[in-house]
Amino acid sequence: MRNLKFFEAIREATAISLRDDPSVYLVGLGVPDPKGIFGTTEGLQSEYGADRVFDMPISENAMTGVAIGSALVGMRPILTHQRVEFALLSMEQIVNQAAKWFHMTAGKKNIPLVIRMIIGRGWGQGAQHSQSLESWFAHIPGLKVVMPATPYDAKGLLISAVEDNNPVIFMEHRWLHNTFGEVPKRKYKVPLGKANIIKSGKDLTIVSHSYMSIEALKAAMIMKEHGIDSEVIDLRSLRPLDTKTIIKSVKKTKRLLVVDNGWTRFGVSAEIISSVTEKIFDELKCSPSRIGIEDVPLPSTRALAVHAYPTPSKIVKAAAKLLGLQIKLSKEQKKSDPLDQPDQNFTGPF
Amino acid sequence: MDNKLIKDQFFQMLRIRKVELKISELYPEEEMRCPVHLSVGQEAVAVGVCSALQKKDIALSAHRSHAHYLAKGGDLKSMLAELYGKKTGCAEGKGGSMHLIDLEAGLIAAVPIVGSTIPIAVGSAWGNMMQDKSVTTAVFFGEGATETGVFHESLGFASLHNMPMIFVCENNLYSVYSSLEVRQSNKRNNIKIAEGHGIVSLKGEGNDVSSVYGVIKESISIIKKQKGPVYVEFDTYRWLEHCGPNDDDHLGYRKDKEVKKWKINCPIEKTKDYLLNNKLADEKEIQTVSLELDDEIEEAFEFAKTSPFLDKKHLYTSIYSD
Ligand SMILES: Cc1ncc(C[n+]2csc(CCOP(=O)(O)OP(=O)(O)O)c2C)c(N)n1
Ligand SMILES: [Mg+2]
């Protein structure tokens, strides 16, 4: 099977969507530029033309409305933002307009729209370039929110998102773009709203999403060396949320740890834990637990930022606590904790 | 022209250039671990504007703020320590290059969300007005920021209340790799847009420090006389890549001819020629001061490099004010 990087999988899914449906177009700041949104849009303009793949003014709010308007009359836009924070300028259009139109018109008009947003981390980007705000969007009825963690899912989910008849927020973690994985050449879809068990196990369930699924998996491997057999669920979609898969797993393991990709308060982990405890409180052997980004704005300096994120070590520690165990990590095991870059080979741009 | 002033402006520009080039040189050591947007080539706007302002006046900037910070009198050591993420930085390392601040110098904010400091500057002007303080506010932004909605909304409100402020647009023709062509209609005219809001609008030569200075002096007298904001626009050019320490001419998004033309039009060389031709300075004096600047910069880098980081516990501090 063929291996692709995550960013290449996104580019391939976009190319397929442009190829197969003339109503699809791609717009965003820097889409046709030489770096092509971290490689995800590279070459697409020369392949599909400047009338379907184009740049825009720094007018995120207006351009979101423009995308919505074009969707109303039959187009299927993909709008990209290099950081989640730039999309914040368009919250009104996303929350009041895109998310509500189908409802307000009693189903007469739907908005097929994909908005890609990239979550930054590391290299001192600080408070305004490294926020994980997925729960804002997942809070809104009428929006769908997907967050792939693997190249395979990135391609399959993006194709599904483009074909979906609703506004879909497609969030990518910048630290995933250079990860590798198997990606079939053919067109395939990963359904929205379906979680994926990326490691099965019996001792506890770890639920995570986006980049944190990678960290959770690393943690699970470390735990395995200590005799703990954890099950790791990668959510893939936040809305719709696949509570069925989560509950089935927790019913088996009786223990739940959620590793949040964002802040925990009022966030994804809050929702997962509520959904589980509402349904199967009696079946849990202990209180569920969660970790996420520390409850502070992200500082620029690496001296502090490095302590703000969940790491494999922290995840193992939290899991051990749930199980009433003490685990001492070896030096080698601690090495998998990243500092302010995903790995030494990654030199940006961030 | 004021001889002392132009000499001073020259050395200020030279200082900024040297600082930026030193950052560019040392960045590959990977100790300044934050995105940097260098101002090489755009020194004349920063120095021309700030030398026309008083210390008590306020300036705000955006992502490309090093030159504005230094020209407004921001402390060099604190700036570099900030880039190194150190406790002695102007924001103790919490902000990084994209969030410079020096309250004493009146550089009250710099943030990397394009357009965001424009309304904040209007608020600063308004707040000072409400308190009867005679302070002028200047806000620096790139031509890309004129595409944001908030730019237009800010012009409207500033005009409505006759704010004592200057909107300073630095048109370097690009937003990252995107030329003006793909972002603004060639029929568009920002000067006329500002005028449409009833705002006096002026244009100066962005790589000519005296021209910039003159335009800002005129703006200040307009503010004093007519009581209202002024919009000013300067064409200039960024020499290095949008973000990072290198040049990126190999990417080909800017025509060689264009880059060359602007490099020949160097704000520093131009002023140097003026000083030499008019015998306001000789090579020797320039050399002497230049070496002094090197020493100052060397020392500031040393300070930044050897300063400590904040302790881990400070991850949880300065979240809320008491
Ligand atoms: C709202 C928003 N959208 C996009 C970006 C990404 N971005 C950072 S700097 C920049 C270019 C800004 O161009 P300009 O205002 O002309 O300033 P210059 O970089 O040329 O100095 C862009 C698009 C951002 N920071 N904020
Ligand atoms: Mg510009």
mmCIF file of N, CA, C and O in Angstrom, chain A residues 269-348:
data_model
loop_
_atom_site.group_PDB
_atom_site.id
_atom_site.type_symbol
_atom_site.label_atom_id
_atom_site.label_comp_id
_atom_site.label_asym_id
_atom_site.label_seq_id
_atom_site.Cartn_x
_atom_site.Cartn_y
_atom_site.Cartn_z
ATOM 1 N N SER A 269 -13.866 17.153 26.275
ATOM 2 C CA SER A 269 -13.800 16.120 27.316
ATOM 3 C C SER A 269 -14.994 16.226 28.259
ATOM 4 O O SER A 269 -15.489 15.214 28.765
ATOM 5 N N ALA A 270 -15.456 17.449 28.491
ATOM 6 C CA ALA A 270 -16.638 17.631 29.338
ATOM 7 C C ALA A 270 -17.827 16.915 28.702
ATOM 8 O O ALA A 270 -18.609 16.229 29.373
ATOM 9 N N GLU A 271 -17.941 17.052 27.413
ATOM 10 C CA GLU A 271 -19.058 16.451 26.684
ATOM 11 C C GLU A 271 -18.973 14.921 26.689
ATOM 12 O O GLU A 271 -19.974 14.228 26.907
ATOM 13 N N ILE A 272 -17.771 14.398 26.483
ATOM 14 C CA ILE A 272 -17.612 12.937 26.430
ATOM 15 C C ILE A 272 -17.968 12.333 27.788
ATOM 16 O O ILE A 272 -18.718 11.359 27.883
ATOM 17 N N ILE A 273 -17.418 12.948 28.820
ATOM 18 C CA ILE A 273 -17.650 12.384 30.155
ATOM 19 C C ILE A 273 -19.126 12.475 30.532
ATOM 20 O O ILE A 273 -19.692 11.520 31.066
ATOM 21 N N SER A 274 -19.763 13.585 30.205
ATOM 22 C CA SER A 274 -21.210 13.679 30.479
ATOM 23 C C SER A 274 -21.973 12.611 29.719
ATOM 24 O O SER A 274 -22.854 11.956 30.268
ATOM 25 N N SER A 275 -21.637 12.460 28.450
ATOM 26 C CA SER A 275 -22.383 11.498 27.632
ATOM 27 C C SER A 275 -22.264 10.089 28.202
ATOM 28 O O SER A 275 -23.221 9.322 28.174
ATOM 29 N N VAL A 276 -21.091 9.772 28.728
ATOM 30 C CA VAL A 276 -20.891 8.424 29.266
ATOM 31 C C VAL A 276 -21.572 8.278 30.631
ATOM 32 O O VAL A 276 -22.315 7.322 30.860
ATOM 33 N N THR A 277 -21.336 9.246 31.492
ATOM 34 C CA THR A 277 -21.888 9.094 32.852
ATOM 35 C C THR A 277 -23.413 9.162 32.857
ATOM 36 O O THR A 277 -24.063 8.500 33.652
ATOM 37 N N GLU A 278 -23.975 9.925 31.959
ATOM 38 C CA GLU A 278 -25.439 9.966 31.850
ATOM 39 C C GLU A 278 -26.019 8.596 31.548
ATOM 40 O O GLU A 278 -27.092 8.241 32.007
ATOM 41 N N LYS A 279 -25.273 7.855 30.739
ATOM 42 C CA LYS A 279 -25.806 6.581 30.242
ATOM 43 C C LYS A 279 -25.416 5.381 31.103
ATOM 44 O O LYS A 279 -26.244 4.516 31.360
ATOM 45 N N ILE A 280 -24.140 5.307 31.497
ATOM 46 C CA ILE A 280 -23.700 4.057 32.143
ATOM 47 C C ILE A 280 -22.901 4.323 33.426
ATOM 48 O O ILE A 280 -21.910 3.639 33.710
ATOM 49 N N PHE A 281 -23.369 5.288 34.181
ATOM 50 C CA PHE A 281 -22.707 5.662 35.429
ATOM 51 C C PHE A 281 -22.421 4.440 36.311
ATOM 52 O O PHE A 281 -21.334 4.273 36.847
ATOM 53 N N ASP A 282 -23.416 3.575 36.425
ATOM 54 C CA ASP A 282 -23.310 2.415 37.326
ATOM 55 C C ASP A 282 -22.245 1.415 36.912
ATOM 56 O O ASP A 282 -21.772 0.646 37.733
ATOM 57 N N GLU A 283 -21.921 1.449 35.654
ATOM 58 C CA GLU A 283 -20.984 0.424 35.180
ATOM 59 C C GLU A 283 -19.526 0.827 35.326
ATOM 60 O O GLU A 283 -18.629 0.031 35.079
ATOM 61 N N LEU A 284 -19.309 2.095 35.711
ATOM 62 C CA LEU A 284 -17.920 2.556 35.847
ATOM 63 C C LEU A 284 -17.316 2.058 37.155
ATOM 64 O O LEU A 284 -17.981 2.059 38.196
ATOM 65 N N LYS A 285 -16.046 1.655 37.093
ATOM 66 C CA LYS A 285 -15.361 1.210 38.308
ATOM 67 C C LYS A 285 -14.782 2.377 39.094
ATOM 68 O O LYS A 285 -14.480 2.256 40.269
ATOM 69 N N CYS A 286 -14.579 3.503 38.414
ATOM 70 C CA CYS A 286 -14.051 4.685 39.097
ATOM 71 C C CYS A 286 -14.495 5.928 38.337
ATOM 72 O O CYS A 286 -14.991 5.819 37.213
ATOM 73 N N SER A 287 -14.326 7.099 38.959
ATOM 74 C CA SER A 287 -14.731 8.329 38.270
ATOM 75 C C SER A 287 -13.921 8.466 36.998
ATOM 76 O O SER A 287 -12.733 8.161 36.994
ATOM 77 N N PRO A 288 -14.566 8.953 35.965
ATOM 78 C CA PRO A 288 -13.805 9.219 34.744
ATOM 79 C C PRO A 288 -12.826 10.361 34.996
ATOM 80 O O PRO A 288 -12.995 11.132 35.941
ATOM 81 N N SER A 289 -11.862 10.480 34.138
ATOM 82 C CA SER A 289 -10.854 11.502 34.334
ATOM 83 C C SER A 289 -10.527 12.137 32.986
ATOM 84 O O SER A 289 -10.795 11.555 31.940
ATOM 85 N N ARG A 290 -9.974 13.340 33.039
ATOM 86 C CA ARG A 290 -9.614 13.998 31.769
ATOM 87 C C ARG A 290 -8.374 14.855 31.950
ATOM 88 O O ARG A 290 -8.130 15.382 33.034
ATOM 89 N N ILE A 291 -7.627 14.960 30.879
ATOM 90 C CA ILE A 291 -6.575 15.965 30.854
ATOM 91 C C ILE A 291 -6.641 16.691 29.514
ATOM 92 O O ILE A 291 -7.168 16.174 28.534
ATOM 93 N N GLY A 292 -6.124 17.895 29.508
ATOM 94 C CA GLY A 292 -6.136 18.686 28.285
ATOM 95 C C GLY A 292 -5.116 19.786 28.421
ATOM 96 O O GLY A 292 -4.224 19.727 29.278
ATOM 97 N N ILE A 293 -5.242 20.783 27.598
ATOM 98 C CA ILE A 293 -4.327 21.918 27.693
ATOM 99 C C ILE A 293 -4.594 22.641 29.013
ATOM 100 O O ILE A 293 -5.748 22.777 29.431
ATOM 101 N N GLU A 294 -3.534 23.026 29.693
ATOM 102 C CA GLU A 294 -3.696 23.738 30.959
ATOM 103 C C GLU A 294 -4.627 24.933 30.767
ATOM 104 O O GLU A 294 -4.665 25.543 29.693
ATOM 105 N N ASP A 295 -5.326 25.278 31.832
ATOM 106 C CA ASP A 295 -6.385 26.279 31.741
ATOM 107 C C ASP A 295 -5.825 27.712 31.710
ATOM 108 O O ASP A 295 -6.148 28.542 32.550
ATOM 109 N N VAL A 296 -4.986 27.966 30.733
ATOM 110 C CA VAL A 296 -4.316 29.268 30.605
ATOM 111 C C VAL A 296 -4.182 29.606 29.123
ATOM 112 O O VAL A 296 -4.199 28.709 28.290
ATOM 113 N N PRO A 297 -4.029 30.902 28.803
ATOM 114 C CA PRO A 297 -3.689 31.229 27.410
ATOM 115 C C PRO A 297 -2.321 30.614 27.091
ATOM 116 O O PRO A 297 -1.488 30.483 27.986
ATOM 117 N N LEU A 298 -2.074 30.271 25.847
ATOM 118 C CA LEU A 298 -0.800 29.634 25.505
ATOM 119 C C LEU A 298 0.309 30.677 25.455
ATOM 120 O O LEU A 298 0.211 31.638 24.686
ATOM 121 N N PRO A 299 1.329 30.511 26.270
ATOM 122 C CA PRO A 299 2.443 31.464 26.245
ATOM 123 C C PRO A 299 3.367 31.193 25.065
ATOM 124 O O PRO A 299 3.408 30.073 24.557
ATOM 125 N N SER A 300 4.108 32.227 24.675
ATOM 126 C CA SER A 300 5.056 32.049 23.578
ATOM 127 C C SER A 300 6.275 31.252 24.024
ATOM 128 O O SER A 300 6.666 30.295 23.381
ATOM 129 N N THR A 301 6.862 31.633 25.134
ATOM 130 C CA THR A 301 8.138 31.010 25.504
ATOM 131 C C THR A 301 8.015 29.505 25.711
ATOM 132 O O THR A 301 7.098 29.025 26.365
ATOM 133 N N ARG A 302 8.979 28.789 25.141
ATOM 134 C CA ARG A 302 8.943 27.329 25.265
ATOM 135 C C ARG A 302 9.108 26.887 26.701
ATOM 136 O O ARG A 302 8.679 25.792 27.076
ATOM 137 N N ALA A 303 9.748 27.755 27.515
ATOM 138 C CA ALA A 303 9.961 27.401 28.914
ATOM 139 C C ALA A 303 8.620 27.124 29.602
ATOM 140 O O ALA A 303 8.541 26.326 30.526
ATOM 141 N N LEU A 304 7.567 27.800 29.142
ATOM 142 C CA LEU A 304 6.241 27.591 29.733
ATOM 143 C C LEU A 304 5.344 26.738 28.840
ATOM 144 O O LEU A 304 4.628 25.860 29.324
ATOM 145 N N ALA A 305 5.393 27.005 27.539
ATOM 146 C CA ALA A 305 4.448 26.332 26.630
ATOM 147 C C ALA A 305 4.581 24.817 26.725
ATOM 148 O O ALA A 305 3.592 24.086 26.623
ATOM 149 N N VAL A 306 5.804 24.357 26.946
ATOM 150 C CA VAL A 306 6.052 22.924 26.981
ATOM 151 C C VAL A 306 5.251 22.255 28.109
ATOM 152 O O VAL A 306 4.900 21.085 28.024
ATOM 153 N N HIS A 307 4.942 23.024 29.141
ATOM 154 C CA HIS A 307 4.191 22.457 30.265
ATOM 155 C C HIS A 307 2.677 22.553 30.080
ATOM 156 O O HIS A 307 1.916 22.082 30.906
ATOM 157 N N ALA A 308 2.264 23.213 29.020
ATOM 158 C CA ALA A 308 0.828 23.486 28.868
ATOM 159 C C ALA A 308 0.062 22.318 28.251
ATOM 160 O O ALA A 308 -1.145 22.218 28.404
ATOM 161 N N TYR A 309 0.768 21.431 27.544
ATOM 162 C CA TYR A 309 0.074 20.397 26.762
ATOM 163 C C TYR A 309 0.135 19.025 27.427
ATOM 164 O O TYR A 309 1.121 18.705 28.110
ATOM 165 N N PRO A 310 -0.882 18.211 27.196
ATOM 166 C CA PRO A 310 -0.779 16.815 27.628
ATOM 167 C C PRO A 310 0.336 16.134 26.839
ATOM 168 O O PRO A 310 0.511 16.405 25.655
ATOM 169 N N THR A 311 1.098 15.309 27.510
ATOM 170 C CA THR A 311 2.171 14.563 26.846
ATOM 171 C C THR A 311 1.941 13.082 27.128
ATOM 172 O O THR A 311 1.160 12.739 28.026
ATOM 173 N N PRO A 312 2.613 12.204 26.404
ATOM 174 C CA PRO A 312 2.490 10.782 26.722
ATOM 175 C C PRO A 312 2.747 10.514 28.207
ATOM 176 O O PRO A 312 1.995 9.752 28.828
ATOM 177 N N SER A 313 3.747 11.150 28.785
ATOM 178 C CA SER A 313 4.019 10.933 30.217
ATOM 179 C C SER A 313 2.824 11.308 31.077
ATOM 180 O O SER A 313 2.447 10.580 31.998
ATOM 181 N N LYS A 314 2.254 12.475 30.778
ATOM 182 C CA LYS A 314 1.105 12.916 31.585
ATOM 183 C C LYS A 314 -0.091 11.983 31.394
ATOM 184 O O LYS A 314 -0.858 11.747 32.322
ATOM 185 N N ILE A 315 -0.241 11.505 30.169
ATOM 186 C CA ILE A 315 -1.372 10.615 29.890
ATOM 187 C C ILE A 315 -1.198 9.305 30.655
ATOM 188 O O ILE A 315 -2.136 8.801 31.285
ATOM 189 N N VAL A 316 0.022 8.785 30.634
ATOM 190 C CA VAL A 316 0.292 7.538 31.360
ATOM 191 C C VAL A 316 0.017 7.736 32.851
ATOM 192 O O VAL A 316 -0.612 6.906 33.505
ATOM 193 N N LYS A 317 0.452 8.874 33.348
ATOM 194 C CA LYS A 317 0.271 9.149 34.770
ATOM 195 C C LYS A 317 -1.222 9.187 35.128
ATOM 196 O O LYS A 317 -1.655 8.603 36.131
ATOM 197 N N ALA A 318 -1.986 9.872 34.272
ATOM 198 C CA ALA A 318 -3.427 9.979 34.530
ATOM 199 C C ALA A 318 -4.092 8.609 34.445
ATOM 200 O O ALA A 318 -4.979 8.284 35.253
ATOM 201 N N ALA A 319 -3.655 7.807 33.505
ATOM 202 C CA ALA A 319 -4.235 6.471 33.342
ATOM 203 C C ALA A 319 -3.890 5.598 34.547
ATOM 204 O O ALA A 319 -4.743 4.876 35.078
ATOM 205 N N ALA A 320 -2.631 5.693 34.988
ATOM 206 C CA ALA A 320 -2.194 4.888 36.129
ATOM 207 C C ALA A 320 -3.007 5.234 37.370
ATOM 208 O O ALA A 320 -3.409 4.360 38.142
ATOM 209 N N LYS A 321 -3.289 6.525 37.506
ATOM 210 C CA LYS A 321 -4.054 6.971 38.661
ATOM 211 C C LYS A 321 -5.455 6.348 38.646
ATOM 212 O O LYS A 321 -5.959 5.893 39.674
ATOM 213 N N LEU A 322 -6.043 6.333 37.455
ATOM 214 C CA LEU A 322 -7.368 5.728 37.306
ATOM 215 C C LEU A 322 -7.355 4.269 37.739
ATOM 216 O O LEU A 322 -8.320 3.755 38.303
ATOM 217 N N LEU A 323 -6.259 3.607 37.435
ATOM 218 C CA LEU A 323 -6.148 2.176 37.703
ATOM 219 C C LEU A 323 -5.594 1.905 39.105
ATOM 220 O O LEU A 323 -5.420 0.756 39.501
ATOM 221 N N GLY A 324 -5.292 2.972 39.825
ATOM 222 C CA GLY A 324 -4.735 2.807 41.164
ATOM 223 C C GLY A 324 -3.325 2.244 41.139
ATOM 224 O O GLY A 324 -2.917 1.537 42.050
ATOM 225 N N LEU A 325 -2.594 2.549 40.084
ATOM 226 C CA LEU A 325 -1.229 2.029 39.957
ATOM 227 C C LEU A 325 -0.224 3.168 39.987
ATOM 228 O O LEU A 325 -0.577 4.328 39.802
ATOM 229 N N GLN A 326 1.007 2.805 40.218
ATOM 230 C CA GLN A 326 2.077 3.790 40.074
ATOM 231 C C GLN A 326 3.006 3.301 38.975
ATOM 232 O O GLN A 326 3.436 2.158 39.006
ATOM 233 N N ILE A 327 3.254 4.184 38.034
ATOM 234 C CA ILE A 327 4.139 3.774 36.946
ATOM 235 C C ILE A 327 5.310 4.721 36.894
ATOM 236 O O ILE A 327 5.130 5.943 36.900
ATOM 237 N N LYS A 328 6.476 4.179 36.891
ATOM 238 C CA LYS A 328 7.646 5.024 36.740
ATOM 239 C C LYS A 328 8.172 4.904 35.314
ATOM 240 O O LYS A 328 8.487 3.822 34.849
ATOM 241 N N LEU A 329 8.195 6.041 34.628
ATOM 242 C CA LEU A 329 8.614 5.999 33.227
ATOM 243 C C LEU A 329 10.130 5.976 33.115
ATOM 244 O O LEU A 329 10.824 6.661 33.868
ATOM 245 N N SER A 330 10.606 5.211 32.178
ATOM 246 C CA SER A 330 12.045 5.197 31.922
ATOM 247 C C SER A 330 12.424 6.460 31.161
ATOM 248 O O SER A 330 11.566 7.145 30.601
ATOM 249 N N LYS A 331 13.693 6.742 31.117
ATOM 250 C CA LYS A 331 14.201 7.902 30.374
ATOM 251 C C LYS A 331 13.773 7.810 28.917
ATOM 252 O O LYS A 331 13.339 8.786 28.304
ATOM 253 N N GLU A 332 13.898 6.618 28.378
ATOM 254 C CA GLU A 332 13.554 6.366 26.982
ATOM 255 C C GLU A 332 12.076 6.693 26.744
ATOM 256 O O GLU A 332 11.713 7.330 25.761
ATOM 257 N N GLN A 333 11.229 6.266 27.684
ATOM 258 C CA GLN A 333 9.787 6.495 27.546
ATOM 259 C C GLN A 333 9.446 7.982 27.632
ATOM 260 O O GLN A 333 8.571 8.465 26.940
ATOM 261 N N LYS A 334 10.165 8.687 28.480
ATOM 262 C CA LYS A 334 9.904 10.129 28.609
ATOM 263 C C LYS A 334 10.314 10.882 27.357
ATOM 264 O O LYS A 334 9.829 11.981 27.101
ATOM 265 N N LYS A 335 11.199 10.288 26.614
ATOM 266 C CA LYS A 335 11.708 10.937 25.406
ATOM 267 C C LYS A 335 10.614 11.216 24.385
ATOM 268 O O LYS A 335 10.779 12.069 23.517
ATOM 269 N N SER A 336 9.524 10.461 24.479
ATOM 270 C CA SER A 336 8.476 10.694 23.481
ATOM 271 C C SER A 336 7.675 11.967 23.765
ATOM 272 O O SER A 336 6.800 12.334 22.994
ATOM 273 N N ASP A 337 7.974 12.659 24.863
ATOM 274 C CA ASP A 337 7.297 13.938 25.119
ATOM 275 C C ASP A 337 7.881 15.026 24.223
ATOM 276 O O ASP A 337 9.073 15.301 24.281
ATOM 277 N N PRO A 338 7.053 15.652 23.399
ATOM 278 C CA PRO A 338 7.595 16.683 22.510
ATOM 279 C C PRO A 338 7.882 17.986 23.251
ATOM 280 O O PRO A 338 7.291 18.244 24.291
ATOM 281 N N LEU A 339 8.804 18.781 22.726
ATOM 282 C CA LEU A 339 9.046 20.102 23.294
ATOM 283 C C LEU A 339 8.201 21.112 22.521
ATOM 284 O O LEU A 339 7.003 21.123 22.676
ATOM 285 N N ASP A 340 8.827 21.920 21.672
ATOM 286 C CA ASP A 340 7.989 22.875 20.941
ATOM 287 C C ASP A 340 7.998 22.615 19.441
ATOM 288 O O ASP A 340 7.728 23.487 18.648
ATOM 289 N N GLN A 341 8.322 21.388 19.047
ATOM 290 C CA GLN A 341 8.161 20.983 17.660
ATOM 291 C C GLN A 341 7.787 19.501 17.698
ATOM 292 O O GLN A 341 8.159 18.790 18.624
ATOM 293 N N PRO A 342 7.033 19.014 16.701
ATOM 294 C CA PRO A 342 6.557 17.630 16.765
ATOM 295 C C PRO A 342 7.707 16.628 16.750
ATOM 296 O O PRO A 342 7.638 15.594 17.376
ATOM 297 N N ASP A 343 8.749 16.925 16.002
ATOM 298 C CA ASP A 343 9.964 16.112 16.061
ATOM 299 C C ASP A 343 11.120 16.952 15.543
ATOM 300 O O ASP A 343 10.927 18.024 14.976
ATOM 301 N N GLN A 344 12.322 16.442 15.744
ATOM 302 C CA GLN A 344 13.515 17.215 15.396
ATOM 303 C C GLN A 344 13.574 17.593 13.915
ATOM 304 O O GLN A 344 14.130 18.617 13.553
ATOM 305 N N ASN A 345 12.992 16.753 13.079
ATOM 306 C CA ASN A 345 13.082 17.002 11.638
ATOM 307 C C ASN A 345 12.153 18.106 11.178
ATOM 308 O O ASN A 345 12.273 18.616 10.070
ATOM 309 N N PHE A 346 11.201 18.437 12.026
ATOM 310 C CA PHE A 346 10.209 19.428 11.632
ATOM 311 C C PHE A 346 10.757 20.820 11.923
ATOM 312 O O PHE A 346 10.952 21.187 13.070
ATOM 313 N N THR A 347 11.037 21.570 10.865
ATOM 314 C CA THR A 347 11.638 22.886 11.095
ATOM 315 C C THR A 347 10.719 24.006 10.647
ATOM 316 O O THR A 347 11.141 25.122 10.401
ATOM 317 N N GLY A 348 9.455 23.716 10.520
ATOM 318 C CA GLY A 348 8.501 24.740 10.145
ATOM 319 C C GLY A 348 8.310 24.785 8.643
ATOM 320 O O GLY A 348 8.805 23.912 7.949
#
